[in-house]
mmCIF file of C-alpha atoms in Angstrom:
data_model
loop_
_atom_site.group_PDB
_atom_site.id
_atom_site.type_symbol
_atom_site.label_atom_id
_atom_site.label_comp_id
_atom_site.label_asym_id
_atom_site.label_seq_id
_atom_site.Cartn_x
_atom_site.Cartn_y
_atom_site.Cartn_z
ATOM 1 C CA UNK A 4 33.825 56.446 45.234
ATOM 2 C CA UNK A 5 36.036 56.509 48.328
ATOM 3 C CA UNK A 6 38.207 59.559 48.913
ATOM 4 C CA UNK A 7 41.034 57.300 50.084
ATOM 5 C CA UNK A 8 43.634 56.579 47.426
ATOM 6 C CA UNK A 9 44.300 52.862 46.946
ATOM 7 C CA UNK A 10 48.026 52.908 47.683
ATOM 8 C CA UNK A 11 48.411 49.214 46.885
ATOM 9 C CA UNK A 12 47.026 49.657 43.374
ATOM 10 C CA UNK A 13 49.114 52.808 42.980
ATOM 11 C CA UNK A 14 52.301 50.969 44.007
ATOM 12 C CA UNK A 15 51.543 48.238 41.457
ATOM 13 C CA UNK A 16 51.258 50.870 38.730
ATOM 14 C CA UNK A 17 54.380 52.886 39.553
ATOM 15 C CA UNK A 18 56.441 49.854 40.539
ATOM 16 C CA UNK A 19 57.458 51.112 43.976
ATOM 17 C CA UNK A 20 56.035 52.265 47.308
ATOM 18 C CA UNK A 21 55.142 55.967 47.209
ATOM 19 C CA UNK A 22 56.720 58.220 49.829
ATOM 20 C CA UNK A 23 54.814 61.490 49.475
ATOM 21 C CA UNK A 24 51.289 60.195 48.985
ATOM 22 C CA UNK A 25 49.918 63.747 48.766
ATOM 23 C CA UNK A 26 51.621 64.180 45.386
ATOM 24 C CA UNK A 27 49.856 61.149 43.931
ATOM 25 C CA UNK A 28 46.609 62.157 45.556
ATOM 26 C CA UNK A 29 46.893 65.447 43.673
ATOM 27 C CA UNK A 30 47.928 63.708 40.437
ATOM 28 C CA UNK A 31 44.775 61.608 40.548
ATOM 29 C CA UNK A 32 42.269 64.352 41.403
ATOM 30 C CA UNK A 33 40.167 65.778 38.566
ATOM 31 C CA UNK A 34 39.131 69.428 38.555
ATOM 32 C CA UNK A 35 35.453 68.486 38.720
ATOM 33 C CA UNK A 36 35.907 67.679 42.423
ATOM 34 C CA UNK A 37 36.318 71.366 43.204
ATOM 35 C CA UNK A 38 39.657 70.643 44.861
ATOM 36 C CA UNK A 39 43.215 71.310 43.767
ATOM 37 C CA UNK A 40 43.725 69.084 40.745
ATOM 38 C CA UNK A 41 46.387 67.475 38.571
ATOM 39 C CA UNK A 42 46.967 70.239 36.017
ATOM 40 C CA UNK A 43 50.281 71.532 37.392
ATOM 41 C CA UNK A 44 51.661 68.008 37.760
ATOM 42 C CA UNK A 45 50.425 67.214 34.249
ATOM 43 C CA UNK A 46 52.434 70.180 32.954
ATOM 44 C CA UNK A 47 55.561 68.864 34.666
ATOM 45 C CA UNK A 48 55.024 65.241 33.665
ATOM 46 C CA UNK A 49 54.519 66.170 30.024
ATOM 47 C CA UNK A 50 57.973 67.810 29.977
ATOM 48 C CA UNK A 51 59.614 64.891 31.797
ATOM 49 C CA UNK A 52 58.060 62.427 29.344
ATOM 50 C CA UNK A 53 59.201 64.464 26.350
ATOM 51 C CA UNK A 54 62.747 64.786 27.676
ATOM 52 C CA UNK A 55 63.117 61.069 28.424
ATOM 53 C CA UNK A 56 61.767 59.998 25.045
ATOM 54 C CA UNK A 57 63.840 62.613 23.179
ATOM 55 C CA UNK A 58 66.967 61.464 25.005
ATOM 56 C CA UNK A 59 66.273 57.819 24.189
ATOM 57 C CA UNK A 60 65.636 58.582 20.516
ATOM 58 C CA UNK A 61 68.866 60.578 20.314
ATOM 59 C CA UNK A 62 70.863 57.735 21.903
ATOM 60 C CA UNK A 63 69.243 54.755 20.183
ATOM 61 C CA UNK A 64 69.083 56.151 16.654
ATOM 62 C CA UNK A 65 72.378 57.980 15.972
ATOM 63 C CA UNK A 66 71.695 58.174 12.246
ATOM 64 C CA UNK A 67 68.195 59.648 12.569
ATOM 65 C CA UNK A 68 67.669 63.208 11.407
ATOM 66 C CA UNK A 69 66.126 65.921 13.561
ATOM 67 C CA UNK A 70 62.930 65.638 11.524
ATOM 68 C CA UNK A 71 62.709 61.885 12.000
ATOM 69 C CA UNK A 72 63.223 62.183 15.733
ATOM 70 C CA UNK A 73 60.672 64.994 15.986
ATOM 71 C CA UNK A 74 58.095 62.922 14.138
ATOM 72 C CA UNK A 75 58.631 59.898 16.378
ATOM 73 C CA UNK A 76 58.600 62.032 19.532
ATOM 74 C CA UNK A 77 55.315 63.606 18.478
ATOM 75 C CA UNK A 78 53.656 60.181 18.190
ATOM 76 C CA UNK A 79 55.245 58.648 21.286
ATOM 77 C CA UNK A 80 54.307 61.572 23.542
ATOM 78 C CA UNK A 81 50.896 62.114 21.953
ATOM 79 C CA UNK A 82 47.631 62.047 23.842
ATOM 80 C CA UNK A 83 46.602 58.867 22.030
ATOM 81 C CA UNK A 84 49.722 57.008 23.153
ATOM 82 C CA UNK A 85 49.488 58.308 26.726
ATOM 83 C CA UNK A 86 45.795 57.408 26.912
ATOM 84 C CA UNK A 87 46.384 53.886 25.608
ATOM 85 C CA UNK A 88 49.047 53.252 28.247
ATOM 86 C CA UNK A 89 46.928 54.777 31.029
ATOM 87 C CA UNK A 90 43.932 52.654 30.065
ATOM 88 C CA UNK A 91 46.105 49.531 29.910
ATOM 89 C CA UNK A 92 47.229 50.275 33.481
ATOM 90 C CA UNK A 93 43.605 50.975 34.497
ATOM 91 C CA UNK A 94 44.862 54.273 35.901
ATOM 92 C CA UNK A 95 41.501 56.005 35.569
ATOM 93 C CA UNK A 96 40.077 53.642 38.203
ATOM 94 C CA UNK A 97 42.106 55.611 40.763
ATOM 95 C CA UNK A 98 41.054 59.099 39.646
ATOM 96 C CA UNK A 99 38.687 61.067 41.903
ATOM 97 C CA UNK A 100 35.924 62.813 39.955
ATOM 98 C CA UNK A 101 33.091 65.102 40.886
ATOM 99 C CA UNK A 102 29.652 63.519 40.518
ATOM 100 C CA UNK A 103 28.849 65.279 37.241
ATOM 101 C CA UNK A 104 32.106 64.338 35.497
ATOM 102 C CA UNK A 105 31.819 60.774 36.767
ATOM 103 C CA UNK A 106 28.236 60.516 35.481
ATOM 104 C CA UNK A 107 29.311 62.020 32.155
ATOM 105 C CA UNK A 108 31.787 59.175 31.636
ATOM 106 C CA UNK A 109 34.969 60.939 32.693
ATOM 107 C CA UNK A 110 36.499 57.618 33.673
ATOM 108 C CA UNK A 111 36.363 56.544 30.019
ATOM 109 C CA UNK A 112 37.753 59.765 28.552
ATOM 110 C CA UNK A 113 41.013 59.373 26.607
ATOM 111 C CA UNK A 114 41.853 63.021 27.258
ATOM 112 C CA UNK A 115 41.569 62.591 31.016
ATOM 113 C CA UNK A 116 43.487 59.302 30.921
ATOM 114 C CA UNK A 117 46.337 60.980 29.020
ATOM 115 C CA UNK A 118 46.397 63.937 31.411
ATOM 116 C CA UNK A 119 46.425 61.626 34.424
ATOM 117 C CA UNK A 120 49.408 59.549 33.346
ATOM 118 C CA UNK A 121 51.398 62.712 32.657
ATOM 119 C CA UNK A 122 50.441 63.992 36.126
ATOM 120 C CA UNK A 123 51.476 60.648 37.592
ATOM 121 C CA UNK A 124 54.887 60.963 35.911
ATOM 122 C CA UNK A 125 55.196 64.461 37.388
ATOM 123 C CA UNK A 126 54.358 63.156 40.864
ATOM 124 C CA UNK A 127 56.815 60.282 40.531
ATOM 125 C CA UNK A 128 59.534 62.693 39.391
ATOM 126 C CA UNK A 129 59.031 64.886 42.467
ATOM 127 C CA UNK A 130 58.609 61.987 44.881
ATOM 128 C CA UNK A 131 61.304 59.551 43.737
ATOM 129 C CA UNK A 132 63.501 61.559 41.406
ATOM 130 C CA UNK A 133 64.378 61.723 37.727
ATOM 131 C CA UNK A 134 65.691 58.155 37.476
ATOM 132 C CA UNK A 135 62.493 56.647 38.907
ATOM 133 C CA UNK A 136 60.405 58.655 36.438
ATOM 134 C CA UNK A 137 62.700 57.569 33.610
ATOM 135 C CA UNK A 138 62.402 53.898 34.571
ATOM 136 C CA UNK A 139 58.599 54.146 34.683
ATOM 137 C CA UNK A 140 58.545 55.679 31.219
ATOM 138 C CA UNK A 141 60.943 53.085 29.800
ATOM 139 C CA UNK A 142 58.905 50.266 31.315
ATOM 140 C CA UNK A 143 55.798 51.328 29.433
ATOM 141 C CA UNK A 144 57.165 53.092 26.331
ATOM 142 C CA UNK A 145 60.318 51.058 25.656
ATOM 143 C CA UNK A 146 59.081 48.771 22.878
ATOM 144 C CA UNK A 147 57.396 51.659 21.105
ATOM 145 C CA UNK A 148 60.584 53.735 21.274
ATOM 146 C CA UNK A 149 62.530 50.855 19.715
ATOM 147 C CA UNK A 150 59.862 50.467 17.074
ATOM 148 C CA UNK A 151 59.169 46.857 18.051
ATOM 149 C CA UNK A 152 55.616 47.820 18.867
ATOM 150 C CA UNK A 153 53.621 50.418 17.000
ATOM 151 C CA UNK A 154 52.394 53.409 18.945
ATOM 152 C CA UNK A 155 48.604 53.651 18.940
ATOM 153 C CA UNK A 156 47.387 55.560 15.922
ATOM 154 C CA UNK A 157 44.574 58.075 16.264
ATOM 155 C CA UNK A 158 41.474 56.869 14.345
ATOM 156 C CA UNK A 159 41.268 60.143 12.389
ATOM 157 C CA UNK A 160 44.872 59.765 11.226
ATOM 158 C CA UNK A 161 44.320 56.090 10.389
ATOM 159 C CA UNK A 162 41.193 56.915 8.359
ATOM 160 C CA UNK A 163 43.057 59.698 6.534
ATOM 161 C CA UNK A 164 45.847 57.253 5.645
ATOM 162 C CA UNK A 165 43.322 54.638 4.489
ATOM 163 C CA UNK A 166 41.727 57.111 2.103
ATOM 164 C CA UNK A 167 45.061 58.409 0.840
ATOM 165 C CA UNK A 168 46.415 54.919 0.184
ATOM 166 C CA UNK A 169 43.375 54.121 -1.975
ATOM 167 C CA UNK A 170 43.319 57.479 -3.767
ATOM 168 C CA UNK A 171 39.982 58.391 -2.196
ATOM 169 C CA UNK A 172 38.824 61.829 -1.126
ATOM 170 C CA UNK A 173 39.930 62.879 2.352
ATOM 171 C CA UNK A 174 37.414 62.168 5.133
ATOM 172 C CA UNK A 175 34.913 64.961 5.748
ATOM 173 C CA UNK A 176 33.364 65.587 9.172
ATOM 174 C CA UNK A 177 30.142 67.393 10.017
ATOM 175 C CA UNK A 178 28.284 68.029 13.259
ATOM 176 C CA UNK A 179 24.875 66.365 13.033
ATOM 177 C CA UNK A 180 23.592 67.596 16.396
ATOM 178 C CA UNK A 181 24.597 69.139 19.708
ATOM 179 C CA UNK A 182 22.456 68.484 22.754
ATOM 180 C CA UNK A 183 22.624 68.852 26.510
ATOM 181 C CA UNK A 184 23.673 71.721 28.785
ATOM 182 C CA UNK A 185 26.955 73.587 28.352
ATOM 183 C CA UNK A 186 28.624 71.707 31.205
ATOM 184 C CA UNK A 187 27.695 68.305 29.741
ATOM 185 C CA UNK A 188 27.153 68.574 25.979
ATOM 186 C CA UNK A 189 26.651 65.625 23.645
ATOM 187 C CA UNK A 190 27.840 65.914 20.069
ATOM 188 C CA UNK A 191 26.828 63.692 17.175
ATOM 189 C CA UNK A 192 29.240 63.796 14.261
ATOM 190 C CA UNK A 193 29.158 62.170 10.833
ATOM 191 C CA UNK A 194 32.183 61.324 8.734
ATOM 192 C CA UNK A 195 32.245 60.265 5.119
ATOM 193 C CA UNK A 196 34.790 59.328 2.484
ATOM 194 C CA UNK A 197 33.247 60.727 -0.687
ATOM 195 C CA UNK A 198 30.154 58.694 -1.495
ATOM 196 C CA UNK A 199 31.861 55.464 -0.543
ATOM 197 C CA UNK A 200 30.706 55.193 3.074
ATOM 198 C CA UNK A 201 29.475 57.205 6.038
ATOM 199 C CA UNK A 202 29.314 56.666 9.799
ATOM 200 C CA UNK A 203 28.026 58.608 12.796
ATOM 201 C CA UNK A 204 28.981 58.586 16.475
ATOM 202 C CA UNK A 205 28.462 60.560 19.664
ATOM 203 C CA UNK A 206 30.848 62.011 22.209
ATOM 204 C CA UNK A 207 31.126 64.462 25.077
ATOM 205 C CA UNK A 208 33.129 66.799 22.819
ATOM 206 C CA UNK A 209 33.357 67.446 19.092
ATOM 207 C CA UNK A 210 36.812 65.857 19.081
ATOM 208 C CA UNK A 211 35.616 62.736 20.909
ATOM 209 C CA UNK A 212 32.672 62.331 18.545
ATOM 210 C CA UNK A 213 34.920 62.748 15.495
ATOM 211 C CA UNK A 214 37.319 60.143 16.889
ATOM 212 C CA UNK A 215 34.508 57.668 17.521
ATOM 213 C CA UNK A 216 32.994 58.274 14.075
ATOM 214 C CA UNK A 217 36.369 57.794 12.381
ATOM 215 C CA UNK A 218 36.917 54.535 14.263
ATOM 216 C CA UNK A 219 33.448 53.293 13.268
ATOM 217 C CA UNK A 220 33.919 54.172 9.602
ATOM 218 C CA UNK A 221 37.403 52.681 9.466
ATOM 219 C CA UNK A 222 36.135 49.426 10.976
ATOM 220 C CA UNK A 223 33.341 49.322 8.389
ATOM 221 C CA UNK A 224 35.681 50.004 5.475
ATOM 222 C CA UNK A 225 38.263 47.468 6.620
ATOM 223 C CA UNK A 226 35.481 44.938 7.111
ATOM 224 C CA UNK A 227 34.368 45.438 3.509
ATOM 225 C CA UNK A 228 37.869 44.610 2.301
ATOM 226 C CA UNK A 229 38.008 41.237 4.061
#
């Protein structure tokens, strides 16, 4: 992949022409390259995202309790929500990876996608200011904040809710196998809901494999109900 950041694609994503391109270059550089990476900008962007969403929840829902707002903030700023938005924007197509991470499927990692969009928010905040970062967040989170559109639900949470709603045993996960070197492991995980059904899936981490297995089992169970 070219080392030159596609500024046209970047401008389409952020909705304006970037001024300090070095900030976005940093926001879209993964640690596997051996260069300075997006982690510091991710830290900043995570806080900017949380503040904007918290402020919007406080303003839009004056009757909501602290607990209700906290619960909604947790979902709206979650890794699953951030990853879904990043993937929708095809943000990972702009990320620079080292060869190993690229070959290991880093471009398709939800964790990396979520980190990258938070880093992008951090870069936009520093480059264009708080209002530009706020407008970017509102553009992509607005309907979910209003509740007009459901925030993406993590497959493990969705499977847990499915089992609970039908008075089934909670899902149980087990590692079936772990292969590959330490820098590029492959996990195979099984999940079951009592003796009702079972599914297995692989991933580059235990968490990724559990997520994939939960999604597979949920799809199977929902298919049985149709």
